[in-house]
Amino acid sequence: MAKKQKYYVVWKGHKEGVYESWEECQEQIKGHPQAQYKSFTSKTEALFAFKEKAEKHLYASKKTTTKSQTKLPAIPIDNPIMESIATDAACSGNPGLMEYQGVSTKTKKRLFHYSHPHGTNNIGEFLGLVHGLSYLKRHNLDIPLYTDSVNAIKWVKQKKCKTKLERNQKTEDLFQYIERAEKWLQENTYTTQILKWHTDTWGEIPADFGRK
């Protein structure tokens, strides 16, 4: 059976545009620190998407379609890149026992882990991403980093953990750890692609703690 033609939209890359092969798309996104791209099954869809904001297609929220809206067919999402690292966090209570980990997406082997008795899930997601960036740079690995947290992606881009957790005697060492993570982001550059894990399509992220 012939392989179906795909069209690739690059919203952020070395050169934005619509490309007709994965090889052409790769040339534009490889090494770009904030690459945004996605494949489509028709050129019309791709051209239409390119004129819109990337967030509408990459981080689309579920909204009820009204009569005034045109209901478009669902656009399939490519399979995850298996040669990558997945990060996730879990928290029992808010605040409560928080932990995060990074694993190989392909083998699920744990690569790093951290826990604190008085944290939040958002803090864990943020720290997990920064730890992943540091791990990849330290080991000179040019592979993507996955998270299922849009909030963590924003905080990393802003280089700031915008938690509302109270800083007190119980959380002081955690805040010092956060400050070290923020300092790392401020002092280091990286080319790692931070990608959103599409749970609805792919299932739970491989780094999930299974507490749901």
PDB file of C-alpha atoms in Angstrom:
ATOM      1  CA  MET A   1       0.000   0.000   0.000  1.00  0.00           C
ATOM      2  CA  ALA A   2       1.389   3.382  -0.998  1.00  0.00           C
ATOM      3  CA  LYS A   3       2.342   5.698   1.819  1.00  0.00           C
ATOM      4  CA  LYS A   4      -0.053   8.629   2.148  1.00  0.00           C
ATOM      5  CA  GLN A   5       1.330  12.065   1.365  1.00  0.00           C
ATOM      6  CA  LYS A   6       1.738  14.346   4.374  1.00  0.00           C
ATOM      7  CA  TYR A   7       2.262  18.075   4.529  1.00  0.00           C
ATOM      8  CA  TYR A   8       4.266  19.717   7.291  1.00  0.00           C
ATOM      9  CA  VAL A   9       3.588  23.161   8.742  1.00  0.00           C
ATOM     10  CA  VAL A  10       6.493  24.919  10.470  1.00  0.00           C
ATOM     11  CA  TRP A  11       5.269  27.867  12.519  1.00  0.00           C
ATOM     12  CA  LYS A  12       8.615  28.376  14.241  1.00  0.00           C
ATOM     13  CA  GLY A  13      11.886  27.170  12.756  1.00  0.00           C
ATOM     14  CA  HIS A  14      14.859  28.318  10.742  1.00  0.00           C
ATOM     15  CA  LYS A  15      12.389  29.084   7.928  1.00  0.00           C
ATOM     16  CA  GLU A  16       8.613  28.993   8.440  1.00  0.00           C
ATOM     17  CA  GLY A  17       6.342  27.531   5.802  1.00  0.00           C
ATOM     18  CA  VAL A  18       4.533  24.453   4.461  1.00  0.00           C
ATOM     19  CA  TYR A  19       6.709  21.536   3.356  1.00  0.00           C
ATOM     20  CA  GLU A  20       5.843  18.401   1.421  1.00  0.00           C
ATOM     21  CA  SER A  21       8.377  16.017   2.979  1.00  0.00           C
ATOM     22  CA  TRP A  22       9.598  15.179   6.483  1.00  0.00           C
ATOM     23  CA  GLU A  23      13.191  15.715   5.347  1.00  0.00           C
ATOM     24  CA  GLU A  24      12.444  19.319   4.332  1.00  0.00           C
ATOM     25  CA  CYS A  25      10.612  19.888   7.616  1.00  0.00           C
ATOM     26  CA  GLN A  26      13.522  18.466   9.628  1.00  0.00           C
ATOM     27  CA  GLU A  27      15.941  20.921   8.030  1.00  0.00           C
ATOM     28  CA  GLN A  28      13.871  23.810   9.400  1.00  0.00           C
ATOM     29  CA  ILE A  29      13.352  22.494  12.951  1.00  0.00           C
ATOM     30  CA  LYS A  30      16.570  20.653  13.808  1.00  0.00           C
ATOM     31  CA  GLY A  31      18.525  22.597  16.383  1.00  0.00           C
ATOM     32  CA  HIS A  32      15.857  25.288  16.739  1.00  0.00           C
ATOM     33  CA  PRO A  33      15.189  25.817  20.492  1.00  0.00           C
ATOM     34  CA  GLN A  34      11.479  26.636  20.115  1.00  0.00           C
ATOM     35  CA  ALA A  35      10.456  24.761  16.980  1.00  0.00           C
ATOM     36  CA  GLN A  36       6.708  24.447  16.383  1.00  0.00           C
ATOM     37  CA  TYR A  37       5.504  22.116  13.669  1.00  0.00           C
ATOM     38  CA  LYS A  38       2.838  19.552  12.798  1.00  0.00           C
ATOM     39  CA  SER A  39       1.862  17.263   9.938  1.00  0.00           C
ATOM     40  CA  PHE A  40      -1.428  17.359   8.029  1.00  0.00           C
ATOM     41  CA  THR A  41      -3.023  14.940   5.596  1.00  0.00           C
ATOM     42  CA  SER A  42      -3.959  17.516   2.955  1.00  0.00           C
ATOM     43  CA  LYS A  43      -2.242  20.587   1.543  1.00  0.00           C
ATOM     44  CA  THR A  44      -5.405  22.643   2.002  1.00  0.00           C
ATOM     45  CA  GLU A  45      -5.490  21.878   5.729  1.00  0.00           C
ATOM     46  CA  ALA A  46      -1.788  22.662   6.029  1.00  0.00           C
ATOM     47  CA  LEU A  47      -2.057  26.011   4.239  1.00  0.00           C
ATOM     48  CA  PHE A  48      -5.093  26.943   6.329  1.00  0.00           C
ATOM     49  CA  ALA A  49      -3.308  25.988   9.581  1.00  0.00           C
ATOM     50  CA  PHE A  50      -0.172  27.933   8.620  1.00  0.00           C
ATOM     51  CA  LYS A  51      -2.213  31.150   8.528  1.00  0.00           C
ATOM     52  CA  GLU A  52      -3.404  30.537  12.091  1.00  0.00           C
ATOM     53  CA  LYS A  53      -1.571  30.538  15.401  1.00  0.00           C
ATOM     54  CA  ALA A  54       0.369  27.362  16.216  1.00  0.00           C
ATOM     55  CA  GLU A  55      -1.257  27.096  19.646  1.00  0.00           C
ATOM     56  CA  LYS A  56      -4.651  26.477  18.041  1.00  0.00           C
ATOM     57  CA  HIS A  57      -3.331  23.237  16.567  1.00  0.00           C
ATOM     58  CA  LEU A  58      -0.641  22.177  19.057  1.00  0.00           C
ATOM     59  CA  TYR A  59      -2.346  22.948  22.362  1.00  0.00           C
ATOM     60  CA  ALA A  60      -6.003  23.077  21.321  1.00  0.00           C
ATOM     61  CA  SER A  61      -8.375  22.930  24.282  1.00  0.00           C
ATOM     62  CA  LYS A  62     -11.617  20.991  24.140  1.00  0.00           C
ATOM     63  CA  LYS A  63     -14.496  23.370  23.457  1.00  0.00           C
ATOM     64  CA  THR A  64     -18.084  22.654  22.678  1.00  0.00           C
ATOM     65  CA  THR A  65     -18.863  23.401  19.053  1.00  0.00           C
ATOM     66  CA  THR A  66     -21.645  25.952  18.666  1.00  0.00           C
ATOM     67  CA  LYS A  67     -23.960  26.304  15.692  1.00  0.00           C
ATOM     68  CA  SER A  68     -22.019  29.346  14.545  1.00  0.00           C
ATOM     69  CA  GLN A  69     -18.758  27.367  14.403  1.00  0.00           C
ATOM     70  CA  THR A  70     -17.720  25.180  11.509  1.00  0.00           C
ATOM     71  CA  LYS A  71     -16.870  21.719  12.722  1.00  0.00           C
ATOM     72  CA  LEU A  72     -13.660  20.601  11.003  1.00  0.00           C
ATOM     73  CA  PRO A  73     -12.612  16.946  10.794  1.00  0.00           C
ATOM     74  CA  ALA A  74     -10.189  15.809  13.482  1.00  0.00           C
ATOM     75  CA  ILE A  75      -6.573  16.162  12.414  1.00  0.00           C
ATOM     76  CA  PRO A  76      -4.481  13.108  13.318  1.00  0.00           C
ATOM     77  CA  ILE A  77      -1.382  13.633  15.476  1.00  0.00           C
ATOM     78  CA  ASP A  78       1.820  11.836  14.542  1.00  0.00           C
ATOM     79  CA  ASN A  79       3.146   9.125  16.835  1.00  0.00           C
ATOM     80  CA  PRO A  80       5.505  10.275  19.600  1.00  0.00           C
ATOM     81  CA  ILE A  81       9.239  10.276  18.951  1.00  0.00           C
ATOM     82  CA  MET A  82      10.454   7.222  20.845  1.00  0.00           C
ATOM     83  CA  GLU A  83      14.076   8.334  21.025  1.00  0.00           C
ATOM     84  CA  SER A  84      13.276  10.980  23.630  1.00  0.00           C
ATOM     85  CA  ILE A  85      12.875  11.604  27.357  1.00  0.00           C
ATOM     86  CA  ALA A  86       9.471  11.898  29.044  1.00  0.00           C
ATOM     87  CA  THR A  87       8.968  13.759  32.331  1.00  0.00           C
ATOM     88  CA  ASP A  88       6.044  13.805  34.722  1.00  0.00           C
ATOM     89  CA  ALA A  89       5.170  14.762  38.295  1.00  0.00           C
ATOM     90  CA  ALA A  90       2.731  13.563  40.945  1.00  0.00           C
ATOM     91  CA  CYS A  91       1.594  15.042  44.236  1.00  0.00           C
ATOM     92  CA  SER A  92      -0.367  13.545  47.141  1.00  0.00           C
ATOM     93  CA  GLY A  93      -2.166  16.594  48.571  1.00  0.00           C
ATOM     94  CA  ASN A  94      -1.801  20.256  47.677  1.00  0.00           C
ATOM     95  CA  PRO A  95       0.733  20.864  48.976  1.00  0.00           C
ATOM     96  CA  GLY A  96       1.870  17.353  49.777  1.00  0.00           C
ATOM     97  CA  LEU A  97       4.369  14.671  48.863  1.00  0.00           C
ATOM     98  CA  MET A  98       5.588  15.751  45.436  1.00  0.00           C
ATOM     99  CA  GLU A  99       7.890  13.855  43.128  1.00  0.00           C
ATOM    100  CA  TYR A 100       8.977  13.973  39.516  1.00  0.00           C
ATOM    101  CA  GLN A 101      10.917  11.685  37.247  1.00  0.00           C
ATOM    102  CA  GLY A 102      12.397  11.473  33.787  1.00  0.00           C
ATOM    103  CA  VAL A 103      12.368   8.225  31.841  1.00  0.00           C
ATOM    104  CA  SER A 104      13.358   6.943  28.433  1.00  0.00           C
ATOM    105  CA  THR A 105      10.205   7.156  26.305  1.00  0.00           C
ATOM    106  CA  LYS A 106      11.255   3.992  24.488  1.00  0.00           C
ATOM    107  CA  THR A 107      12.283   1.737  27.403  1.00  0.00           C
ATOM    108  CA  LYS A 108      10.666   3.539  30.381  1.00  0.00           C
ATOM    109  CA  LYS A 109      13.976   3.260  32.224  1.00  0.00           C
ATOM    110  CA  ARG A 110      14.184   5.906  34.964  1.00  0.00           C
ATOM    111  CA  LEU A 111      16.938   8.425  34.286  1.00  0.00           C
ATOM    112  CA  PHE A 112      16.402  10.870  37.177  1.00  0.00           C
ATOM    113  CA  HIS A 113      14.064  11.383  40.117  1.00  0.00           C
ATOM    114  CA  TYR A 114      13.407  13.894  42.918  1.00  0.00           C
ATOM    115  CA  SER A 115      10.871  14.143  45.738  1.00  0.00           C
ATOM    116  CA  HIS A 116       9.871  16.622  48.455  1.00  0.00           C
ATOM    117  CA  PRO A 117       7.318  16.235  51.277  1.00  0.00           C
ATOM    118  CA  HIS A 118       5.782  19.711  50.802  1.00  0.00           C
ATOM    119  CA  GLY A 119       5.417  20.535  47.111  1.00  0.00           C
ATOM    120  CA  THR A 120       2.813  20.909  44.357  1.00  0.00           C
ATOM    121  CA  ASN A 121       2.273  19.153  41.051  1.00  0.00           C
ATOM    122  CA  ASN A 122       3.005  22.305  39.022  1.00  0.00           C
ATOM    123  CA  ILE A 123       6.343  22.737  40.760  1.00  0.00           C
ATOM    124  CA  GLY A 124       7.197  19.110  40.031  1.00  0.00           C
ATOM    125  CA  GLU A 125       6.308  19.455  36.341  1.00  0.00           C
ATOM    126  CA  PHE A 126       8.496  22.572  36.050  1.00  0.00           C
ATOM    127  CA  LEU A 127      11.460  21.043  37.886  1.00  0.00           C
ATOM    128  CA  GLY A 128      11.146  17.851  35.860  1.00  0.00           C
ATOM    129  CA  LEU A 129      11.511  19.782  32.606  1.00  0.00           C
ATOM    130  CA  VAL A 130      14.515  21.762  33.825  1.00  0.00           C
ATOM    131  CA  HIS A 131      16.149  18.592  35.155  1.00  0.00           C
ATOM    132  CA  GLY A 132      15.519  16.994  31.759  1.00  0.00           C
ATOM    133  CA  LEU A 133      17.112  19.918  29.905  1.00  0.00           C
ATOM    134  CA  SER A 134      20.126  19.789  32.205  1.00  0.00           C
ATOM    135  CA  TYR A 135      20.407  16.006  31.830  1.00  0.00           C
ATOM    136  CA  LEU A 136      20.353  16.169  28.032  1.00  0.00           C
ATOM    137  CA  LYS A 137      22.906  18.959  27.874  1.00  0.00           C
ATOM    138  CA  ARG A 138      25.170  17.229  30.390  1.00  0.00           C
ATOM    139  CA  HIS A 139      25.083  13.995  28.378  1.00  0.00           C
ATOM    140  CA  ASN A 140      25.305  15.804  25.016  1.00  0.00           C
ATOM    141  CA  LEU A 141      22.063  14.219  23.749  1.00  0.00           C
ATOM    142  CA  ASP A 142      20.146  15.793  20.874  1.00  0.00           C
ATOM    143  CA  ILE A 143      16.699  14.265  21.494  1.00  0.00           C
ATOM    144  CA  PRO A 144      13.303  15.814  22.386  1.00  0.00           C
ATOM    145  CA  LEU A 145      11.838  16.228  25.853  1.00  0.00           C
ATOM    146  CA  TYR A 146       8.159  15.437  26.467  1.00  0.00           C
ATOM    147  CA  THR A 147       5.784  16.760  29.132  1.00  0.00           C
ATOM    148  CA  ASP A 148       1.990  16.674  29.443  1.00  0.00           C
ATOM    149  CA  SER A 149       1.970  20.052  31.223  1.00  0.00           C
ATOM    150  CA  VAL A 150       1.343  23.191  29.130  1.00  0.00           C
ATOM    151  CA  ASN A 151       1.865  25.220  32.312  1.00  0.00           C
ATOM    152  CA  ALA A 152       5.370  23.802  32.810  1.00  0.00           C
ATOM    153  CA  ILE A 153       6.273  24.622  29.189  1.00  0.00           C
ATOM    154  CA  LYS A 154       5.232  28.256  29.787  1.00  0.00           C
ATOM    155  CA  TRP A 155       7.190  28.535  33.031  1.00  0.00           C
ATOM    156  CA  VAL A 156      10.337  27.124  31.423  1.00  0.00           C
ATOM    157  CA  LYS A 157      10.040  29.581  28.514  1.00  0.00           C
ATOM    158  CA  GLN A 158       9.597  32.397  31.037  1.00  0.00           C
ATOM    159  CA  LYS A 159      12.515  30.979  33.093  1.00  0.00           C
ATOM    160  CA  LYS A 160      10.416  31.379  36.228  1.00  0.00           C
ATOM    161  CA  CYS A 161       8.499  29.000  38.489  1.00  0.00           C
ATOM    162  CA  LYS A 162       5.364  31.048  39.179  1.00  0.00           C
ATOM    163  CA  THR A 163       4.126  28.968  42.092  1.00  0.00           C
ATOM    164  CA  LYS A 164       1.816  30.338  44.777  1.00  0.00           C
ATOM    165  CA  LEU A 165       3.153  27.911  47.365  1.00  0.00           C
ATOM    166  CA  GLU A 166       4.071  29.629  50.630  1.00  0.00           C
ATOM    167  CA  ARG A 167       7.768  29.866  51.351  1.00  0.00           C
ATOM    168  CA  ASN A 168       8.290  28.811  54.945  1.00  0.00           C
ATOM    169  CA  GLN A 169      10.432  26.547  57.110  1.00  0.00           C
ATOM    170  CA  LYS A 170       8.913  23.405  55.551  1.00  0.00           C
ATOM    171  CA  THR A 171       9.430  24.535  51.970  1.00  0.00           C
ATOM    172  CA  GLU A 172      12.643  26.572  52.222  1.00  0.00           C
ATOM    173  CA  ASP A 173      14.893  23.840  50.816  1.00  0.00           C
ATOM    174  CA  LEU A 174      12.423  23.270  47.949  1.00  0.00           C
ATOM    175  CA  PHE A 175      12.483  26.977  47.072  1.00  0.00           C
ATOM    176  CA  GLN A 176      16.276  26.893  47.075  1.00  0.00           C
ATOM    177  CA  TYR A 177      16.073  23.978  44.629  1.00  0.00           C
ATOM    178  CA  ILE A 178      13.649  25.993  42.470  1.00  0.00           C
ATOM    179  CA  GLU A 179      16.026  28.955  42.485  1.00  0.00           C
ATOM    180  CA  ARG A 180      18.856  26.716  41.266  1.00  0.00           C
ATOM    181  CA  ALA A 181      16.600  25.526  38.427  1.00  0.00           C
ATOM    182  CA  GLU A 182      15.710  29.122  37.472  1.00  0.00           C
ATOM    183  CA  LYS A 183      19.387  30.081  37.577  1.00  0.00           C
ATOM    184  CA  TRP A 184      20.222  27.186  35.259  1.00  0.00           C
ATOM    185  CA  LEU A 185      17.651  28.438  32.738  1.00  0.00           C
ATOM    186  CA  GLN A 186      19.022  31.970  32.936  1.00  0.00           C
ATOM    187  CA  GLU A 187      22.651  30.917  32.494  1.00  0.00           C
ATOM    188  CA  ASN A 188      22.339  28.143  29.917  1.00  0.00           C
ATOM    189  CA  THR A 189      21.264  27.856  26.312  1.00  0.00           C
ATOM    190  CA  TYR A 190      19.878  24.662  24.794  1.00  0.00           C
ATOM    191  CA  THR A 191      18.585  23.330  21.493  1.00  0.00           C
ATOM    192  CA  THR A 192      16.291  20.660  22.971  1.00  0.00           C
ATOM    193  CA  GLN A 193      12.766  20.522  21.575  1.00  0.00           C
ATOM    194  CA  ILE A 194      10.225  20.614  24.416  1.00  0.00           C
ATOM    195  CA  LEU A 195       7.158  18.811  23.105  1.00  0.00           C
ATOM    196  CA  LYS A 196       3.620  18.399  24.447  1.00  0.00           C
ATOM    197  CA  TRP A 197       2.586  14.808  25.133  1.00  0.00           C
ATOM    198  CA  HIS A 198      -0.906  14.232  23.665  1.00  0.00           C
ATOM    199  CA  THR A 199      -2.500  12.069  26.353  1.00  0.00           C
ATOM    200  CA  ASP A 200      -5.886  11.868  24.623  1.00  0.00           C
ATOM    201  CA  THR A 201      -4.279  10.248  21.581  1.00  0.00           C
ATOM    202  CA  TRP A 202      -1.231   8.418  22.948  1.00  0.00           C
ATOM    203  CA  GLY A 203      -2.343   7.438  26.449  1.00  0.00           C
ATOM    204  CA  GLU A 204      -0.532   8.308  29.672  1.00  0.00           C
ATOM    205  CA  ILE A 205       2.970   9.709  29.337  1.00  0.00           C
ATOM    206  CA  PRO A 206       5.616   7.005  29.986  1.00  0.00           C
ATOM    207  CA  ALA A 207       6.870   8.888  33.075  1.00  0.00           C
ATOM    208  CA  ASP A 208       3.405   8.775  34.688  1.00  0.00           C
ATOM    209  CA  PHE A 209       3.375   7.597  38.333  1.00  0.00           C
ATOM    210  CA  GLY A 210       0.044   5.819  37.932  1.00  0.00           C
ATOM    211  CA  ARG A 211      -1.703   7.537  40.850  1.00  0.00           C
ATOM    212  CA  LYS A 212      -4.908   8.491  39.007  1.00  0.00           C
TER     213      LYS A 212
END
